[in-house]
Short mmCIF file of C-alpha atoms in Angstrom, two decimals:
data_model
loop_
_atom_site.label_atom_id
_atom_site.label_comp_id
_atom_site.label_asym_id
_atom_site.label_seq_id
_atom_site.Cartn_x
_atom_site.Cartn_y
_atom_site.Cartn_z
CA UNK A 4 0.00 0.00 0.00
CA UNK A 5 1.76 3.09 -1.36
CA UNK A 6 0.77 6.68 -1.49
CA UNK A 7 -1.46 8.91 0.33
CA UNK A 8 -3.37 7.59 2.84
CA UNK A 9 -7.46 8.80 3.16
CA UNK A 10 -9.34 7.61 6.04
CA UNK A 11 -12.01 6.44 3.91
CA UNK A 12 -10.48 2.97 3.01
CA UNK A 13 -9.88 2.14 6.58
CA UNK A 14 -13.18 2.69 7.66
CA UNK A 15 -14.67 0.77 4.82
CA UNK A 16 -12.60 -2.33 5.46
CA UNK A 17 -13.04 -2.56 9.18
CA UNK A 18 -17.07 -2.16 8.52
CA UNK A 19 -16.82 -4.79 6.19
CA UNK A 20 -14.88 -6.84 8.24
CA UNK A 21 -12.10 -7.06 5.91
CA UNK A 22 -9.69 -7.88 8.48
CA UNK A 23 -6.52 -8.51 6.21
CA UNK A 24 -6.74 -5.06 4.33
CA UNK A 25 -6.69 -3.52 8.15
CA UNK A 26 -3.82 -5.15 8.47
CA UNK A 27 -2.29 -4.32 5.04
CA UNK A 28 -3.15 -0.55 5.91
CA UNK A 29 -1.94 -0.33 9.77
CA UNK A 30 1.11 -1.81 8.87
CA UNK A 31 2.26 0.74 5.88
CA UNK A 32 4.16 3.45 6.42
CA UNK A 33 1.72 5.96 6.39
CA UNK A 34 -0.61 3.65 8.54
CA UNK A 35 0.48 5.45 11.85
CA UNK A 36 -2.22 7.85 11.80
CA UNK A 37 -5.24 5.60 11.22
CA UNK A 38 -6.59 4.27 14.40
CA UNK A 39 -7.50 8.11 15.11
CA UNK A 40 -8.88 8.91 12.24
CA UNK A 41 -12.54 9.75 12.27
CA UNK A 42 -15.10 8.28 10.17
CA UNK A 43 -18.09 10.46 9.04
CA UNK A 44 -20.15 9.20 11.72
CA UNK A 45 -17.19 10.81 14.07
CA UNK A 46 -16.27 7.02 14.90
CA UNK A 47 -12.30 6.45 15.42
CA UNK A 48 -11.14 4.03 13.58
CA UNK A 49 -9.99 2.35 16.82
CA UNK A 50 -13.70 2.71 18.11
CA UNK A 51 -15.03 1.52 15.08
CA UNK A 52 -12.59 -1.89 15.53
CA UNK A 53 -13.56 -2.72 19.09
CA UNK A 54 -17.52 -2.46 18.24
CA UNK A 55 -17.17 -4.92 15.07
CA UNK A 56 -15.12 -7.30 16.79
CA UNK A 57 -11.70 -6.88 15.33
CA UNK A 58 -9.32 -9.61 15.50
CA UNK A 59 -6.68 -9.54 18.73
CA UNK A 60 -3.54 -8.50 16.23
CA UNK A 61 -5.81 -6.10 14.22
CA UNK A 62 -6.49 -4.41 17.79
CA UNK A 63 -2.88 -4.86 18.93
CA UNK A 64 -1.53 -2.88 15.59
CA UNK A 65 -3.61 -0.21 16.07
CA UNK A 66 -2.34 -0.22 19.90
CA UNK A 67 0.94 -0.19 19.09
CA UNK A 68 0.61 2.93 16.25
CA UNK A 69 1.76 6.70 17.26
CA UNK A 70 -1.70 7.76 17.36
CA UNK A 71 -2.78 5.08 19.67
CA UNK A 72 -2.94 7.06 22.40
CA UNK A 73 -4.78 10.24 20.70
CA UNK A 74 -7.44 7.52 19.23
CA UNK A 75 -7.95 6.50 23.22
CA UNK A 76 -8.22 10.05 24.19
CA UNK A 77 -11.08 10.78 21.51
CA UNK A 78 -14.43 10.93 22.87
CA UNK A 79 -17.48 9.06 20.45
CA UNK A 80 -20.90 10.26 21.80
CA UNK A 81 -19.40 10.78 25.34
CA UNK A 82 -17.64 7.86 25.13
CA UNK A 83 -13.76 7.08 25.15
CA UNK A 84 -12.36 3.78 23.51
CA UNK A 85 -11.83 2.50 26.55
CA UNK A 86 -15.59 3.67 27.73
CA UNK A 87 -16.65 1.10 24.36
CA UNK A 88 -14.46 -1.95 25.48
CA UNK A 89 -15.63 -1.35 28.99
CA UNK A 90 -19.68 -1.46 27.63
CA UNK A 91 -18.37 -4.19 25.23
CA UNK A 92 -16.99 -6.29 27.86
CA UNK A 93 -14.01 -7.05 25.92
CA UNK A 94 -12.14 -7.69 28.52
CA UNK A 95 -10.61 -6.05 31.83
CA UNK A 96 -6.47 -5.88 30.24
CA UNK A 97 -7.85 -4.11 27.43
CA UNK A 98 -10.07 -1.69 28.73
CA UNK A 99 -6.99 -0.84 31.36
CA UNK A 100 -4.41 -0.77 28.39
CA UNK A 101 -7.07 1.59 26.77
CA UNK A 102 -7.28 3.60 30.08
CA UNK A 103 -3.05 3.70 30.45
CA UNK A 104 -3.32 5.56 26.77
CA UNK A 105 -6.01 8.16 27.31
CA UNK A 106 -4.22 9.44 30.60
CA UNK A 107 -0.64 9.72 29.00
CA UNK A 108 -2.21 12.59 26.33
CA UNK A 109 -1.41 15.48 28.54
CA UNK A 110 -4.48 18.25 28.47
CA UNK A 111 -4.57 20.80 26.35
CA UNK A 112 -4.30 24.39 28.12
CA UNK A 113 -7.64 25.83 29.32
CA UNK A 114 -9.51 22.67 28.56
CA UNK A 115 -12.18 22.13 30.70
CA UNK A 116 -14.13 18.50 31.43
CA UNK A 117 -16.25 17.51 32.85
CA UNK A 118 -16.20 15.91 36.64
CA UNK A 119 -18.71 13.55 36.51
CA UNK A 120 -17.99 12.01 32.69
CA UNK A 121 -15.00 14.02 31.24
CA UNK A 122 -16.49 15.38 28.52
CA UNK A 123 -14.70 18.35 27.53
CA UNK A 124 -17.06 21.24 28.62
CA UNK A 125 -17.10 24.32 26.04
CA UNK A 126 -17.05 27.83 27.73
CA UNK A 127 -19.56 29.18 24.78
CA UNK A 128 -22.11 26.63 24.68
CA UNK A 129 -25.22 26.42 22.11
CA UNK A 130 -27.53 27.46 25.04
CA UNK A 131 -25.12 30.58 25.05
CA UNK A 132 -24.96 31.45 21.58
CA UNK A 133 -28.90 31.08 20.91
CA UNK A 134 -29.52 33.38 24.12
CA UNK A 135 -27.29 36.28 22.26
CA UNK A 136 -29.23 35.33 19.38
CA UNK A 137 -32.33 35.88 21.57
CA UNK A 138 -30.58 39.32 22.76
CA UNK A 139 -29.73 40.83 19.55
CA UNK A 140 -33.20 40.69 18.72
CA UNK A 141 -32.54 38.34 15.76
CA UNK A 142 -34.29 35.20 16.61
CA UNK A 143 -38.19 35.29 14.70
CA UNK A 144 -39.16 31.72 15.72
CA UNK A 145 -41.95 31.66 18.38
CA UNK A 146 -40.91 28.38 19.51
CA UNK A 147 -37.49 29.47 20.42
CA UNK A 148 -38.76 32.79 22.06
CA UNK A 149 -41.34 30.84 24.31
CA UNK A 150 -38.54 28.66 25.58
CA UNK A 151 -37.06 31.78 27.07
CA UNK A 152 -40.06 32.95 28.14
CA UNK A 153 -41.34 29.89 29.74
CA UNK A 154 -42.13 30.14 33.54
CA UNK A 155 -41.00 33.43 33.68
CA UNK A 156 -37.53 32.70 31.59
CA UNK A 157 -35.60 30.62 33.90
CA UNK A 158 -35.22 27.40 32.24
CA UNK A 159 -31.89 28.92 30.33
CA UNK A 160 -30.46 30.37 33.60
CA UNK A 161 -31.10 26.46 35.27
CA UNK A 162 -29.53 24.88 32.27
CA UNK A 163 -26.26 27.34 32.32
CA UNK A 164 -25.96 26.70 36.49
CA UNK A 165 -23.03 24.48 37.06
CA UNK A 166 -21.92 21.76 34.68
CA UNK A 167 -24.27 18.84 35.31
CA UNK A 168 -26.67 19.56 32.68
CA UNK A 169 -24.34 20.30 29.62
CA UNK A 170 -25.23 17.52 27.64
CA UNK A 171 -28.60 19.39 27.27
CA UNK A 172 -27.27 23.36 26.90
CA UNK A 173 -24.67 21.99 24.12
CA UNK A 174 -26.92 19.55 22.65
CA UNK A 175 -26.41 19.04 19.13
CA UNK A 176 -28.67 20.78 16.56
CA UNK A 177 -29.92 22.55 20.00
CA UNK A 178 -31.84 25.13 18.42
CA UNK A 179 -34.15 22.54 16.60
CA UNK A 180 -34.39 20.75 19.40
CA UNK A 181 -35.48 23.56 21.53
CA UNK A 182 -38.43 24.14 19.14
CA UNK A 183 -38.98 20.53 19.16
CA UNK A 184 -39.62 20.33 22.17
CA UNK A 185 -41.29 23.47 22.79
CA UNK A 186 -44.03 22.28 20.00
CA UNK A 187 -44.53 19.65 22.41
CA UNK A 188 -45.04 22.00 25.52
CA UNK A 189 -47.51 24.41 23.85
CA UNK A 190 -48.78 20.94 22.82
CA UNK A 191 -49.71 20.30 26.08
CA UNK A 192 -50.95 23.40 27.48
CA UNK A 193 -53.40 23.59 25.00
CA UNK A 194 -55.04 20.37 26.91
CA UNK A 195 -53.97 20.30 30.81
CA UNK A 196 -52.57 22.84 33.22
CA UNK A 197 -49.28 20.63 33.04
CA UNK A 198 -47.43 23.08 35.19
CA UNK A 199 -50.01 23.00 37.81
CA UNK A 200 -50.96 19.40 37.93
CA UNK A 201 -49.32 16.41 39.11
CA UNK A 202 -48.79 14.50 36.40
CA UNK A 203 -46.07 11.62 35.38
CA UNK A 204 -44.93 12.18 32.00
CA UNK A 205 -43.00 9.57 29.78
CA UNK A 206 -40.81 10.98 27.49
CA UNK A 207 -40.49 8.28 25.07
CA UNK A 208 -37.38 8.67 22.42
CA UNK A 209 -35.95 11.31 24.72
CA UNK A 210 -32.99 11.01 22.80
CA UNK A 211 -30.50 14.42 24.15
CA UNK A 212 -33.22 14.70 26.74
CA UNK A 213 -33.87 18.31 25.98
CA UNK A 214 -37.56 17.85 26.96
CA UNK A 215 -37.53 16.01 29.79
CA UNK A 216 -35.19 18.15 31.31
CA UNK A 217 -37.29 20.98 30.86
CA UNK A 218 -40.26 19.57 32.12
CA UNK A 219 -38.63 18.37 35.22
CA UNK A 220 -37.46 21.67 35.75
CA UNK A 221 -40.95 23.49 35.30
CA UNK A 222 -43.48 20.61 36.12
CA UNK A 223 -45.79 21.06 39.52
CA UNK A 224 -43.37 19.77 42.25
CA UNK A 225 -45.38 16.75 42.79
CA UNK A 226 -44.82 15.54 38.81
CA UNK A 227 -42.46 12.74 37.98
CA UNK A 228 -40.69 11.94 34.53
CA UNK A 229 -39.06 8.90 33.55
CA UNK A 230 -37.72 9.35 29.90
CA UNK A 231 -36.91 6.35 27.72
CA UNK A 232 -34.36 5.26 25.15
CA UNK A 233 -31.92 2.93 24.05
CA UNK A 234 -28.86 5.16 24.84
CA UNK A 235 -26.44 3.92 27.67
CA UNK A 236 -27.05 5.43 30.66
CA UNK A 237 -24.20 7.35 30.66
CA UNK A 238 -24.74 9.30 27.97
CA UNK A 239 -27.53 10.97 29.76
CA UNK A 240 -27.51 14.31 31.37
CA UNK A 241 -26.32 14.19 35.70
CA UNK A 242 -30.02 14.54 36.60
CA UNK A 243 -28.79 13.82 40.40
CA UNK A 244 -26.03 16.07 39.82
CA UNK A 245 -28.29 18.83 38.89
CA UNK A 246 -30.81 18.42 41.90
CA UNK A 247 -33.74 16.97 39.39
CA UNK A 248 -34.78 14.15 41.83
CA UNK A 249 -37.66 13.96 40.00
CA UNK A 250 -36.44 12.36 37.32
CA UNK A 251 -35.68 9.01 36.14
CA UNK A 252 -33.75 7.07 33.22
CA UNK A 253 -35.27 3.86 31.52
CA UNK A 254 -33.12 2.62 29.30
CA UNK A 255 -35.11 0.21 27.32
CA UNK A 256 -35.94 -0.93 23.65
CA UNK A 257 -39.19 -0.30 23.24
CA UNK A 258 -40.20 -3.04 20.92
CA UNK A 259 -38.64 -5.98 23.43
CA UNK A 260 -40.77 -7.60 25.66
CA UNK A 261 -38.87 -6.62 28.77
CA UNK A 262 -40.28 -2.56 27.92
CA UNK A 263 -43.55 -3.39 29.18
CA UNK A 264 -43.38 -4.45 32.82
CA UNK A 265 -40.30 -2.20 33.07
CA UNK A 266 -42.60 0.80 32.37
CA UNK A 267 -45.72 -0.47 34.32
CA UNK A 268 -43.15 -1.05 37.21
CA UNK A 269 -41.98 2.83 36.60
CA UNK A 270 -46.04 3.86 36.33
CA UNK A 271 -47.16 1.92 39.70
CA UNK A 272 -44.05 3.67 41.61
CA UNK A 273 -45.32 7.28 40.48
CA UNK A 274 -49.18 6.53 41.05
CA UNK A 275 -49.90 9.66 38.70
CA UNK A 276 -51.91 9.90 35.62
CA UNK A 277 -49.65 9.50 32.78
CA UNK A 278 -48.57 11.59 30.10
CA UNK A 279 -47.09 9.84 27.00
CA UNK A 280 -44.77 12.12 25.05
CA UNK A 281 -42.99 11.07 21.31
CA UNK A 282 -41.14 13.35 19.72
CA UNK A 283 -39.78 11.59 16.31
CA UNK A 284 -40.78 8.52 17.09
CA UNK A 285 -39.17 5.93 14.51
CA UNK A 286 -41.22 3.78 12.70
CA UNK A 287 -43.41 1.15 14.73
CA UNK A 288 -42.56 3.26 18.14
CA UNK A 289 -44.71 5.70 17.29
CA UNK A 290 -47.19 2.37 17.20
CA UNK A 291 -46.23 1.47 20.40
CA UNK A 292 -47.01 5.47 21.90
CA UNK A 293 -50.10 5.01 20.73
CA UNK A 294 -50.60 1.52 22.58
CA UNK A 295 -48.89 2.53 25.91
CA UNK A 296 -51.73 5.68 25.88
CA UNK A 297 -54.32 3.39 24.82
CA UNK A 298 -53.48 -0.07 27.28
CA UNK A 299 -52.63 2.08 30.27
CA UNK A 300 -55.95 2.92 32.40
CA UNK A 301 -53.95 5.61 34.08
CA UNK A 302 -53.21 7.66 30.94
CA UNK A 303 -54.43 11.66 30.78
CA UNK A 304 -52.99 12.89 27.36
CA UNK A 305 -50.60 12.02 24.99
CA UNK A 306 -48.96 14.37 22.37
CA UNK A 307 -47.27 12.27 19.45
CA UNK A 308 -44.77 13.52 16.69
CA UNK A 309 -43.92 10.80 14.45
CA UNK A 310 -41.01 11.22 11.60
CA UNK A 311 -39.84 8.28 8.99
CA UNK A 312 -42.36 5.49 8.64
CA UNK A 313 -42.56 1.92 9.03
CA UNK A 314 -38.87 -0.31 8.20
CA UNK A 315 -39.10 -3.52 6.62
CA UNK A 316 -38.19 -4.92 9.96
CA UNK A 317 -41.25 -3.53 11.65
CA UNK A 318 -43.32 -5.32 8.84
CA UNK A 319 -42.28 -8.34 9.49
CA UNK A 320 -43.15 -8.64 13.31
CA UNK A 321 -45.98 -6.15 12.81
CA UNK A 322 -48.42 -9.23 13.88
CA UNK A 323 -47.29 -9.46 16.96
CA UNK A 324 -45.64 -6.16 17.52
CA UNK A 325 -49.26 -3.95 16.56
CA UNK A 326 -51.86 -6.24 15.52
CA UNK A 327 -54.49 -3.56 15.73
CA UNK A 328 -52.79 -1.33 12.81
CA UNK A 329 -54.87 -1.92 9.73
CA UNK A 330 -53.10 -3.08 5.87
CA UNK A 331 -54.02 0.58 5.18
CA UNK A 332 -51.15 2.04 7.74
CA UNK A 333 -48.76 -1.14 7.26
CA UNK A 334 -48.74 0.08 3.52
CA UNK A 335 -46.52 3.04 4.13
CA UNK A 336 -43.06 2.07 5.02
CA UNK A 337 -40.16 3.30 3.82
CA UNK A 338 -39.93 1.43 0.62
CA UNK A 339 -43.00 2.16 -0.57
CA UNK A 340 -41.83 6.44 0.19
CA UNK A 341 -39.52 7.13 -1.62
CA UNK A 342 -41.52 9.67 -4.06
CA UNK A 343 -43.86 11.68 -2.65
CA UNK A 344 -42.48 11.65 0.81
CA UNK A 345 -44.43 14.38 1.80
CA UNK A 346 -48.02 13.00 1.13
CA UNK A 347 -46.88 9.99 2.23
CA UNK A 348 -45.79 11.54 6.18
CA UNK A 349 -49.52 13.43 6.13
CA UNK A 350 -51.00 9.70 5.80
CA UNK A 351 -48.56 8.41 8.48
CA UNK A 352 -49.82 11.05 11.24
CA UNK A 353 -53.25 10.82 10.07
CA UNK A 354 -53.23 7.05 10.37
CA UNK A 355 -51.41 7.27 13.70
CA UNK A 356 -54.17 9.21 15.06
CA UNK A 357 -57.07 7.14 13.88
CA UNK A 358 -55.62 4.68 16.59
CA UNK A 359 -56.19 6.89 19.10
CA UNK A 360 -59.74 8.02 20.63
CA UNK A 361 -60.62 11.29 19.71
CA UNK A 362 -57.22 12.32 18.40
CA UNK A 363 -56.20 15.86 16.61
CA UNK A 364 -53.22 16.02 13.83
CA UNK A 365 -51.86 19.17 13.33
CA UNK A 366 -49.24 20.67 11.92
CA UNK A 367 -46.51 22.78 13.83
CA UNK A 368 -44.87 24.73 11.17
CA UNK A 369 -42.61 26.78 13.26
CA UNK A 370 -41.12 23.50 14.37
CA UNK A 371 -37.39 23.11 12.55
CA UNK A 372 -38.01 19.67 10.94
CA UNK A 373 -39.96 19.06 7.81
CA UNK A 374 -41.57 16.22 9.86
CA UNK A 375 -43.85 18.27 12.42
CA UNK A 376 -47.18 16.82 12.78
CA UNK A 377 -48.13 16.93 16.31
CA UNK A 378 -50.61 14.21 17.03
CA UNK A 379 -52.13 14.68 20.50
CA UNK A 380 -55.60 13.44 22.73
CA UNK A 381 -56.40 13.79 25.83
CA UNK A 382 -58.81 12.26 28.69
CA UNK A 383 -60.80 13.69 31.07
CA UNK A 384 -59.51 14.16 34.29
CA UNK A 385 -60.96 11.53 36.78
#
């Protein structure tokens, strides 16, 4: 292997398991650099290795490389190599070799992380630049202005106090998902005094979290929130760290069988009516928000947002997974999407709501995401 070296054929041969060109590549003499290079995903090559099972040697030339020990430094969604092997359980020697590597990179100069996970904490965060935004008068979206007008506009000085809840004020994409979520508050207050009431809301998808954090921060004392996805737990905000004791992690798959009682066991120990929140639901989960509302006798509301539509996966189990959705809704999946996307998301969130009693579909246009139907019923209170 001769020439210039791009990071693209390294990344293509350890995804396709093509363990021999890894070695081919790593052992060149302009392989030195590759276990740190990034893939578009942000993936290190060395990253990328340990989560498709690389070989020992594979492993052991990227180990031995110069940029070993900057490809153990690099953090992947809040995680460090050595964070992966850990999760992987690939073993306790490598996780410490892995460990050994990321403290001999000295820190840079005015880097901050950090105490509870390391990340590397930036001084101007997104929270920060959207409130100058906010400041210079610039910012025309309602959604984003009722954020920082919400309860009086403190929910951007609690997100700025301290460090614990970072992973929400530097979100990525935060300004969408500020009006994301906002869509989903004005959602709600059109149908229950959610501030007011106790109420336990599940925050299904919760994916950066931005949501739940803000409703455990303005909720009625009382109110408990348990949000839901498949992310490791420690990719999560520090709720504890940040004094939100009134809100809990479930990380579950929602289509496994072990979601169920692991969310009736998280409904019984709140004993409040339930609100079920979805913002970009995938697929069948926006099925299965419909069914927790539906199946749960302690459900008040629910407010719905689904995005991309049913995978050939979810067709194949959708007997068992959702029985009750009719051939009509089965019919648009992916595959069957690809022209006319548009009309074919109107008959997703339209079809979604038919499975709902007395449902409303509307659309939130000032949301940033050309999939914003809001979907959204609600019970009387008992």
């Amino acid at each position: 292997v001769t020439g210039a070296m791009p990071a693209a054929p390294i990344h293509h041969a350890i995804a396709n398991c093509h363990w021999d060109i890894c070695r081919s590549l790593l052992s060149a003499p302009e392989g030195s650099s590759l276990a740190a290079l990034r893939s578009r995903t942000g993936a290190t090559a060395l990253v990328q290795a340990l989560r498709k099972g690389a070989p020992g040697d594979v492993l052991e030339l990227m180990l031995a490389s110069p940029s070993a020990a900057a490809a153990a430094k690099a953090r992947v969604r809040h995680q460090s190599a050595a964070d992966v092997a850990e999760e992987l359980q690939l073993g306790r020697d490598l996780v410490e070799a892995l460990r050994e590597l990321e403290r001999s990179v000295p820190e840079a100069a005015g880097k901050i992380r950090c105490p509870i996970c390391g990340d590397e904490l930036r001084k101007y965060t997104a929270l920060h630049a959207l409130s100058d935004r906010v400041a210079r008068g610039e910012e025309e979206n309602q959604l984003v202005l009722d954020f920082f007008y919400l309860d009086g506009g403190r929910l951007p000085i609690e997100l700025q106090k301290g460090a614990s809840l970072h992973r929400v004020a530097d979100c990525h994409n935060f300004r969408q998902e500020i009006t994301e979520s906002m869509a989903v508050v004005n959602t709600l207050a059109g149908m229950l005094d959610w501030m007011s009431e106790a109420l336990h809301f599940v925050d299904l998808c919760c994916g950066s979290s931005v949501t739940a954090s803000l409703l455990a921060l303005c909720a009625a004392p009382a109110s408990r929130v348990t949000a839901v996805d498949v992310r490791p737990a420690r990719s999560m905000p520090h709720y504890e760290e940040a004094g939100l004791t009134n809100i809990r992690y479930l990380c579950q798959d929602m289509t496994k069988p072990a979601f169920w009682p692991a969310l009736q066991d998280a409904v019984e120990e709140a004993a409040l009516p339930v609100v079920v929140l979805g913002m970009h639901c995938c697929g069948a989960l926006s099925v299965v928000a419909t069914q927790i509302y539906n199946r749960l006798p302690g459900s008040r509301a629910i407010v719905l947002c689904p995005c991309c539509f049913l995978r050939s996966v979810d067709l194949k189990r959708a007997a068992t997974l959702m029985p009750e959705v009719p051939d009509s809704l089965l019919a648009i999946s992916e595959d069957s999407a690809d022209s006319g996307r548009e009309s074919y998301y109107g008959r997703w969130a339209d079809g979604l709501a038919a499975l709902l009693p007395k449902a409303t579909c509307e659309r939130q246009s000032d949301m940033l995401s050309p999939c914003n139907a809001m979907v959204f019923a609600c019970r009387e209170k008992k």
